[in-house]
PDB file of C-alpha atoms and ligand atoms in Angstrom:
ATOM      1  CA  MET Q  14      59.389   5.764 -29.241  1.00  0.00           C
ATOM      2  CA  MET Q  15      60.250   9.450 -29.509  1.00  0.00           C
ATOM      3  CA  GLY Q  16      56.778  10.307 -28.164  1.00  0.00           C
ATOM      4  CA  LEU Q  17      57.365   8.110 -25.093  1.00  0.00           C
ATOM      5  CA  GLY Q  18      60.719   9.808 -24.422  1.00  0.00           C
ATOM      6  CA  ILE Q  19      59.106  13.265 -24.565  1.00  0.00           C
ATOM      7  CA  ALA Q  20      56.290  12.110 -22.269  1.00  0.00           C
ATOM      8  CA  LEU Q  21      58.824  10.811 -19.705  1.00  0.00           C
ATOM      9  CA  ILE Q  22      60.786  14.083 -19.809  1.00  0.00           C
ATOM     10  CA  LEU Q  23      57.572  16.104 -19.323  1.00  0.00           C
ATOM     11  CA  CYS Q  24      56.583  13.833 -16.450  1.00  0.00           C
ATOM     12  CA  ALA Q  25      59.987  14.300 -14.748  1.00  0.00           C
ATOM     13  CA  LEU Q  26      59.735  18.085 -15.205  1.00  0.00           C
ATOM     14  CA  GLY Q  27      56.248  18.005 -13.668  1.00  0.00           C
ATOM     15  CA  VAL Q  28      57.520  16.108 -10.605  1.00  0.00           C
ATOM     16  CA  LEU Q  29      60.422  18.568 -10.269  1.00  0.00           C
ATOM     17  CA  LEU Q  30      58.053  21.527 -10.506  1.00  0.00           C
ATOM     18  CA  ILE Q  31      55.765  20.084  -7.807  1.00  0.00           C
ATOM     19  CA  ALA Q  32      58.796  19.474  -5.549  1.00  0.00           C
ATOM     20  CA  ILE Q  33      59.938  23.091  -6.029  1.00  0.00           C
ATOM     21  CA  ILE Q  34      56.467  24.461  -5.265  1.00  0.00           C
ATOM     22  CA  LEU Q  35      56.122  22.287  -2.137  1.00  0.00           C
ATOM     23  CA  ARG Q  36      59.560  23.326  -0.881  1.00  0.00           C
ATOM     24  CA  GLN Q  37      58.762  27.009  -1.510  1.00  0.00           C
ATOM     25  CA  ARG Q  38      55.481  26.665   0.383  1.00  0.00           C
ATOM     26  CA  SER Q  39      57.284  25.019   3.304  1.00  0.00           C
ATOM     27  CA  GLY Q  40      59.363  28.192   3.744  1.00  0.00           C
ATOM     28  CA  LEU Q  41      62.494  26.043   4.093  1.00  0.00           C
ATOM     29  CA  PRO Q  42      65.650  26.566   2.034  1.00  0.00           C
ATOM     30  CA  TRP Q  43      66.449  24.317  -0.898  1.00  0.00           C
ATOM     31  CA  ALA Q  44      68.926  22.016   0.814  1.00  0.00           C
ATOM     32  CA  ARG Q  45      69.511  18.289   1.132  1.00  0.00           C
ATOM     33  CA  VAL Q  46      67.587  16.705   4.010  1.00  0.00           C
ATOM     34  CA  VAL Q  47      70.142  14.476   5.747  1.00  0.00           C
ATOM     35  CA  SER Q  48      67.814  13.227   8.442  1.00  0.00           C
ATOM     36  CA  THR Q  49      64.203  13.441   9.483  1.00  0.00           C
ATOM     37  CA  ASP Q  50      62.326  12.509  12.623  1.00  0.00           C
ATOM     38  CA  VAL Q  51      58.950  13.011  10.946  1.00  0.00           C
ATOM     39  CA  GLY Q  52      56.532  10.686   9.154  1.00  0.00           C
ATOM     40  CA  GLU Q  53      57.180   7.418   7.325  1.00  0.00           C
ATOM     41  CA  THR Q  54      60.595   8.498   6.051  1.00  0.00           C
ATOM     42  CA  ARG Q  55      62.018   8.871   9.575  1.00  0.00           C
ATOM     43  CA  THR Q  56      65.787   8.359   9.462  1.00  0.00           C
ATOM     44  CA  LEU Q  57      66.938   9.867  12.757  1.00  0.00           C
ATOM     45  CA  THR Q  58      66.447   6.767  14.868  1.00  0.00           C
ATOM     46  CA  ARG Q  59      68.571   7.847  17.812  1.00  0.00           C
ATOM     47  CA  PRO Q  60      68.496  11.277  19.425  1.00  0.00           C
ATOM     48  CA  LEU Q  61      71.526  13.540  19.373  1.00  0.00           C
ATOM     49  CA  PHE Q  62      73.275  13.136  22.712  1.00  0.00           C
ATOM     50  CA  SER Q  63      75.951  15.023  24.611  1.00  0.00           C
ATOM     51  CA  ALA Q  64      77.125  13.180  27.733  1.00  0.00           C
ATOM     52  CA  ARG Q  65      79.337  16.152  28.614  1.00  0.00           C
ATOM     53  CA  LEU Q  66      76.358  18.504  28.833  1.00  0.00           C
ATOM     54  CA  GLY Q  67      73.732  15.932  29.822  1.00  0.00           C
ATOM     55  CA  LEU Q  68      71.685  17.062  26.839  1.00  0.00           C
ATOM     56  CA  THR Q  69      69.711  15.057  24.314  1.00  0.00           C
ATOM     57  CA  GLY Q  70      67.131  15.785  21.596  1.00  0.00           C
ATOM     58  CA  LYS Q  71      65.925  15.108  18.056  1.00  0.00           C
ATOM     59  CA  PRO Q  72      65.257  17.928  15.573  1.00  0.00           C
ATOM     60  CA  ASP Q  73      62.429  17.248  13.120  1.00  0.00           C
ATOM     61  CA  TYR Q  74      64.829  17.692  10.205  1.00  0.00           C
ATOM     62  CA  ILE Q  75      68.522  18.237   9.662  1.00  0.00           C
ATOM     63  CA  LEU Q  76      69.474  19.969   6.418  1.00  0.00           C
ATOM     64  CA  GLN Q  77      72.903  19.996   4.818  1.00  0.00           C
ATOM     65  CA  GLN Q  78      73.985  23.395   3.516  1.00  0.00           C
ATOM     66  CA  GLY Q  79      77.563  23.316   2.285  1.00  0.00           C
ATOM     67  CA  ASP Q  80      79.712  22.200   5.226  1.00  0.00           C
ATOM     68  CA  TYR Q  81      76.994  22.904   7.779  1.00  0.00           C
ATOM     69  CA  LEU Q  82      74.127  20.964   9.292  1.00  0.00           C
ATOM     70  CA  ILE Q  83      71.019  23.064   9.956  1.00  0.00           C
ATOM     71  CA  PRO Q  84      68.452  21.862  12.508  1.00  0.00           C
ATOM     72  CA  VAL Q  85      64.782  22.476  11.699  1.00  0.00           C
ATOM     73  CA  GLU Q  86      61.969  22.284  14.238  1.00  0.00           C
ATOM     74  CA  VAL Q  87      58.423  22.208  12.822  1.00  0.00           C
ATOM     75  CA  LYS Q  88      55.276  23.196  14.716  1.00  0.00           C
ATOM     76  CA  PRO Q  89      52.739  22.720  11.919  1.00  0.00           C
ATOM     77  CA  HIS Q  90      49.684  23.926  13.844  1.00  0.00           C
ATOM     78  CA  ARG Q  91      51.233  26.948  15.558  1.00  0.00           C
ATOM     79  CA  ARG Q  92      50.364  30.397  14.223  1.00  0.00           C
ATOM     80  CA  ALA Q  93      52.100  33.410  15.760  1.00  0.00           C
ATOM     81  CA  PRO Q  94      53.760  36.577  14.458  1.00  0.00           C
ATOM     82  CA  GLN Q  95      56.776  35.945  16.711  1.00  0.00           C
ATOM     83  CA  PRO Q  96      58.345  32.662  17.817  1.00  0.00           C
ATOM     84  CA  TYR Q  97      57.594  31.421  21.341  1.00  0.00           C
ATOM     85  CA  PRO Q  98      60.665  31.701  23.624  1.00  0.00           C
ATOM     86  CA  SER Q  99      60.288  28.016  24.590  1.00  0.00           C
ATOM     87  CA  ASP Q 100      60.412  26.988  20.889  1.00  0.00           C
ATOM     88  CA  LEU Q 101      63.520  29.125  20.359  1.00  0.00           C
ATOM     89  CA  MET Q 102      65.140  27.497  23.383  1.00  0.00           C
ATOM     90  CA  GLN Q 103      64.361  24.044  21.975  1.00  0.00           C
ATOM     91  CA  LEU Q 104      65.924  25.028  18.645  1.00  0.00           C
ATOM     92  CA  ALA Q 105      68.919  26.560  20.453  1.00  0.00           C
ATOM     93  CA  ALA Q 106      69.431  23.254  22.291  1.00  0.00           C
ATOM     94  CA  TYR Q 107      69.569  21.461  18.906  1.00  0.00           C
ATOM     95  CA  LEU Q 108      72.179  23.957  17.705  1.00  0.00           C
ATOM     96  CA  VAL Q 109      74.309  23.200  20.767  1.00  0.00           C
ATOM     97  CA  LEU Q 110      73.783  19.453  20.294  1.00  0.00           C
ATOM     98  CA  LEU Q 111      74.851  19.556  16.643  1.00  0.00           C
ATOM     99  CA  GLU Q 112      77.975  21.496  17.569  1.00  0.00           C
ATOM    100  CA  GLU Q 113      78.751  19.053  20.383  1.00  0.00           C
ATOM    101  CA  THR Q 114      78.168  15.903  18.312  1.00  0.00           C
ATOM    102  CA  THR Q 115      79.807  16.984  15.022  1.00  0.00           C
ATOM    103  CA  GLY Q 116      82.421  19.509  16.182  1.00  0.00           C
ATOM    104  CA  VAL Q 117      81.055  22.086  13.707  1.00  0.00           C
ATOM    105  CA  ALA Q 118      78.844  24.924  14.926  1.00  0.00           C
ATOM    106  CA  PRO Q 119      75.783  25.417  12.681  1.00  0.00           C
ATOM    107  CA  PRO Q 120      75.407  29.062  11.619  1.00  0.00           C
ATOM    108  CA  TYR Q 121      71.666  29.066  12.348  1.00  0.00           C
ATOM    109  CA  GLY Q 122      68.588  26.915  12.898  1.00  0.00           C
ATOM    110  CA  LEU Q 123      65.039  27.173  11.556  1.00  0.00           C
ATOM    111  CA  LEU Q 124      61.707  27.131  13.325  1.00  0.00           C
ATOM    112  CA  ARG Q 125      58.733  26.493  11.075  1.00  0.00           C
ATOM    113  CA  TYR Q 126      55.186  27.467  12.154  1.00  0.00           C
ATOM    114  CA  ALA Q 127      52.056  26.934  10.049  1.00  0.00           C
ATOM    115  CA  GLU Q 128      52.622  30.119   8.056  1.00  0.00           C
ATOM    116  CA  GLU Q 129      56.057  31.458   9.002  1.00  0.00           C
ATOM    117  CA  THR Q 130      59.629  30.286   9.170  1.00  0.00           C
ATOM    118  CA  PHE Q 131      61.867  31.928  11.779  1.00  0.00           C
ATOM    119  CA  SER Q 132      65.630  31.793  11.739  1.00  0.00           C
ATOM    120  CA  LEU Q 133      67.737  31.731  14.902  1.00  0.00           C
ATOM    121  CA  ARG Q 134      71.370  32.749  14.445  1.00  0.00           C
ATOM    122  CA  TYR Q 135      73.711  30.602  16.529  1.00  0.00           C
ATOM    123  CA  THR Q 136      75.776  33.114  18.473  1.00  0.00           C
ATOM    124  CA  PRO Q 137      77.925  32.730  21.624  1.00  0.00           C
ATOM    125  CA  ALA Q 138      75.037  34.400  23.529  1.00  0.00           C
ATOM    126  CA  VAL Q 139      72.577  31.737  22.336  1.00  0.00           C
ATOM    127  CA  ARG Q 140      74.952  28.949  23.364  1.00  0.00           C
ATOM    128  CA  ALA Q 141      75.531  30.619  26.746  1.00  0.00           C
ATOM    129  CA  GLU Q 142      71.774  30.855  27.321  1.00  0.00           C
ATOM    130  CA  VAL Q 143      71.304  27.141  26.667  1.00  0.00           C
ATOM    131  CA  LEU Q 144      74.133  26.269  29.056  1.00  0.00           C
ATOM    132  CA  ALA Q 145      72.737  28.611  31.734  1.00  0.00           C
ATOM    133  CA  THR Q 146      69.282  27.062  31.359  1.00  0.00           C
ATOM    134  CA  LEU Q 147      70.751  23.567  31.729  1.00  0.00           C
ATOM    135  CA  THR Q 148      72.532  24.614  34.930  1.00  0.00           C
ATOM    136  CA  GLU Q 149      69.308  26.139  36.252  1.00  0.00           C
ATOM    137  CA  MET Q 150      67.372  22.947  35.481  1.00  0.00           C
ATOM    138  CA  ARG Q 151      70.007  20.792  37.193  1.00  0.00           C
ATOM    139  CA  ASP Q 152      69.865  23.020  40.286  1.00  0.00           C
ATOM    140  CA  LEU Q 153      66.085  22.760  40.374  1.00  0.00           C
ATOM    141  CA  LEU Q 154      66.209  18.966  40.053  1.00  0.00           C
ATOM    142  CA  SER Q 155      68.586  18.649  42.983  1.00  0.00           C
ATOM    143  CA  ALA Q 156      66.768  21.213  45.136  1.00  0.00           C
ATOM    144  CA  VAL Q 157      64.879  19.767  48.099  1.00  0.00           C
ATOM    145  CA  ASP Q 158      62.182  22.433  48.355  1.00  0.00           C
ATOM    146  CA  VAL Q 159      60.871  24.066  45.159  1.00  0.00           C
ATOM    147  CA  ALA Q 160      57.928  26.466  45.394  1.00  0.00           C
ATOM    148  CA  ARG Q 161      54.905  26.045  43.094  1.00  0.00           C
ATOM    149  CA  ASN Q 162      55.219  28.517  40.198  1.00  0.00           C
ATOM    150  CA  HIS Q 163      51.579  28.508  38.983  1.00  0.00           C
ATOM    151  CA  ASP Q 164      47.950  28.641  40.189  1.00  0.00           C
ATOM    152  CA  ASP Q 165      46.570  26.114  37.747  1.00  0.00           C
ATOM    153  CA  ALA Q 166      44.551  23.449  39.564  1.00  0.00           C
ATOM    154  CA  ALA Q 167      44.093  21.425  36.355  1.00  0.00           C
ATOM    155  CA  ARG Q 168      47.851  21.145  36.031  1.00  0.00           C
ATOM    156  CA  CYS Q 169      48.103  19.727  39.568  1.00  0.00           C
ATOM    157  CA  ARG Q 170      45.210  17.334  38.842  1.00  0.00           C
ATOM    158  CA  GLY Q 171      47.181  15.765  35.997  1.00  0.00           C
ATOM    159  CA  CYS Q 172      50.540  15.817  37.779  1.00  0.00           C
ATOM    160  CA  GLY Q 173      52.301  12.546  38.606  1.00  0.00           C
ATOM    161  CA  PHE Q 174      53.819  14.048  41.794  1.00  0.00           C
ATOM    162  CA  ARG Q 175      50.479  15.174  43.286  1.00  0.00           C
ATOM    163  CA  SER Q 176      50.343  12.490  45.982  1.00  0.00           C
ATOM    164  CA  GLN Q 177      53.733  13.563  47.378  1.00  0.00           C
ATOM    165  CA  CYS Q 178      53.434  17.307  46.728  1.00  0.00           C
ATOM    166  CA  GLU Q 179      52.711  19.618  49.671  1.00  0.00           C
ATOM    167  CA  ASP Q 180      51.955  22.502  47.283  1.00  0.00           C
ATOM    168  CA  ALA Q 181      49.288  20.671  45.234  1.00  0.00           C
ATOM    169  CA  LEU Q 182      46.162  22.780  44.607  1.00  0.00           C
ATOM    170  CA  VAL Q 183      43.794  19.776  44.505  1.00  0.00           C
TER     171      VAL Q 183
HETATM  172  S1  LIG B  26      51.049  18.816  42.210  1.00  0.00           S
HETATM  173 FE1  LIG B  26      52.827  19.941  42.945  1.00  0.00          FE
HETATM  174  S2  LIG B  26      54.453  19.419  41.527  1.00  0.00           S
HETATM  175 FE2  LIG B  26      52.517  18.831  40.557  1.00  0.00          FE
HETATM  176  S3  LIG B  26      51.946  20.618  39.324  1.00  0.00           S
HETATM  177 FE3  LIG B  26      50.927  20.845  41.300  1.00  0.00          FE
HETATM  178  S4  LIG B  26      52.362  22.089  42.502  1.00  0.00           S
HETATM  179 FE4  LIG B  26      53.521  21.321  40.756  1.00  0.00          FE
END
């Protein structure tokens, strides 16, 4: 009986050790995962949504650290020494969304690449950049005449607006 108890304790310690190693390898902090939009254990069924800003999105994970929720975006196949600006903007949008939907501004968000984890501090400048980008996108959507901003024929070939577009390359 005593032997079985010791075996169970050793087994539990082994599972804990594996969990610690996996979390360390992930580059993410040791924090409770309150929601995930990844894999079988998906719990974030509905996206975060701000009607006021016309903004919606789902971070891959949301961690709870003390009183704060931390959004995490994972790009498992991306390898780069610096984060892509578009990935940072996506993460920044999640920071704004969490602030809008919970009333508490997260201190930072995390962007995980294959080998690196980058942290983006949530500052007034980051929030202002997201809001400015949203305004720019709204202006572009309502604009009647928008010039083509690329020379990529393949992009036009796969574009759903090609039949109506006067700027199409193919
Ligand atoms: S077809 Fe027109 S809208 Fe579509 S990618 Fe090409 S230029 Fe842009």
